[in-house]
XYZ file of C-alpha atoms in Angstrom:
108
model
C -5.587 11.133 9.414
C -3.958 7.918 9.301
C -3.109 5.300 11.791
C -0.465 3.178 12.000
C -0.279 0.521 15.081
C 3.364 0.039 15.186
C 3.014 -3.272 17.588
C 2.693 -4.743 14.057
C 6.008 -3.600 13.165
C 9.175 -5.835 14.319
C 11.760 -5.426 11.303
C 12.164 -4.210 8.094
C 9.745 -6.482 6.559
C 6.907 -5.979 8.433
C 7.677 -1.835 8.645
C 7.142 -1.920 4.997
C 3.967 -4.575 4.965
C 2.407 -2.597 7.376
C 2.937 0.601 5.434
C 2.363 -0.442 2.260
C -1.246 -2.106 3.311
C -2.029 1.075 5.478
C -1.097 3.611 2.151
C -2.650 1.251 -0.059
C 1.232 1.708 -2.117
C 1.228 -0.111 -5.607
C 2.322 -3.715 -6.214
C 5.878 -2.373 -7.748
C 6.046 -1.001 -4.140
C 9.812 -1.547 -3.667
C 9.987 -2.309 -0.163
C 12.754 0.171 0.981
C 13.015 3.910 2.264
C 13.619 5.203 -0.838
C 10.167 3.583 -2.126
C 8.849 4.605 0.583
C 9.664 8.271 0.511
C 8.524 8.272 -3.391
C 5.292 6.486 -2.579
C 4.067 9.385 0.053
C 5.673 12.222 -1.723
C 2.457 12.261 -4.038
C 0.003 12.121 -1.786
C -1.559 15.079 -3.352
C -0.895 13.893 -6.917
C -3.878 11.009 -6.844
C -3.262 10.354 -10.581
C 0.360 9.408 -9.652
C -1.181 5.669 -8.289
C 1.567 5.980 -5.481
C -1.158 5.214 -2.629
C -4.745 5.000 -2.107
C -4.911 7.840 0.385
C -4.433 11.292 -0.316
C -4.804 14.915 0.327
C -5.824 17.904 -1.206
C -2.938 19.920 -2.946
C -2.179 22.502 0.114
C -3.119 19.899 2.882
C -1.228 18.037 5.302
C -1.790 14.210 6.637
C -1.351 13.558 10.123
C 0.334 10.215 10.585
C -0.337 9.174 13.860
C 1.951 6.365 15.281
C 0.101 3.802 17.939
C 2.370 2.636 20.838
C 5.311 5.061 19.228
C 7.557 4.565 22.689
C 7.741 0.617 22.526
C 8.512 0.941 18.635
C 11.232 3.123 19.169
C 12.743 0.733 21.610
C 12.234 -2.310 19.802
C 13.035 -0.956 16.631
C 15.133 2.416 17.004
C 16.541 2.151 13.288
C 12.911 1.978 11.808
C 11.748 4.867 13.974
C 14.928 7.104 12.659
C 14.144 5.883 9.537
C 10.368 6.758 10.199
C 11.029 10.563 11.418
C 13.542 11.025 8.692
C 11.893 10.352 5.930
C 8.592 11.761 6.933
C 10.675 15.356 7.441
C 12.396 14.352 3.745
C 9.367 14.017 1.968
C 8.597 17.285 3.639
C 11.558 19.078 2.475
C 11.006 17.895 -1.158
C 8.060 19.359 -1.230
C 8.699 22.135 0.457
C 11.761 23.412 -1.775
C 9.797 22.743 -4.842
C 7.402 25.692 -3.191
C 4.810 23.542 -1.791
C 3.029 22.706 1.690
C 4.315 19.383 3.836
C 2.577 16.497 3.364
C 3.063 14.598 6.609
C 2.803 15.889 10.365
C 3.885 12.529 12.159
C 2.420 12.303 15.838
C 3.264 9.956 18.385
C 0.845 8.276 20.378
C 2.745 6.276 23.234
C-alpha cells in the first residue's frame, strides 16, 4: 500500500513532485501524465528502474489518496487525470493478459 497526502498537491508541479518522491520515479522522470503512466506501468518489472516500489508479478497496489474530496475540489483536472491514468495503466496491462496494477482508494 501506498499513501499519497494530496494536501501536498496544488498544481501540476507539485502533483508530479509529490508522486515522483512517493514512487521513488527516476531522475529522467518527465514530469507529465504520460511519464507518469510509464513510470507505474512496471511496477512489477523491478529491473525496469521506473520506481522504487513494486509488486509481485500477479499483485495489485492499493494507492490510497489522503483528503481525496478537498483534492478533487481544488484540483479537479489532477484528480481526472489521477483516476484516468490509474484505470490506463490498468488497461495496458490488462490487454497484454496481465493483472491491474493499481486499485486507487479514496480516503476523504
Amino acid at each position: 500500500m501506498v499513501q499519497v497526502d494530496a494536501n501536498l498537491i496544488s498544481d501540476w508541479q507539485t502533483f508530479h513532485s509529490v508522486f515522483a518522491k512517493q514512487f521513488g520515479f527516476p531522475g529522467f522522470y518527465g514530469r507529465n501524465m504520460d511519464a507518469w503512466v510509464d513510470c507505474l506501468s512496471y511496477l512489477d518489472d523491478p529491473s525496469a528502474g521506473m520506481s522504487s516500489i513494486h509488486v509481485q508479478n500477479g499483485q495489485t497496489l492499493s494507492l490510497v489518496i489522503d483528503n481525496a474530496q478537498s483534492f478533487k475540489r481544488r484540483c479537479p483536472e489532477q484528480f481526472k487525470a489521477l483516476v484516468e491514468c490509474a484505470a490506463f495503466v490498468n488497461w495496458r496491462i490488462v490487454v497484454a493478459g496481465g493483472t491491474p496494477l493499481l486499485a486507487l482508494a479514496f480516503n476523504v
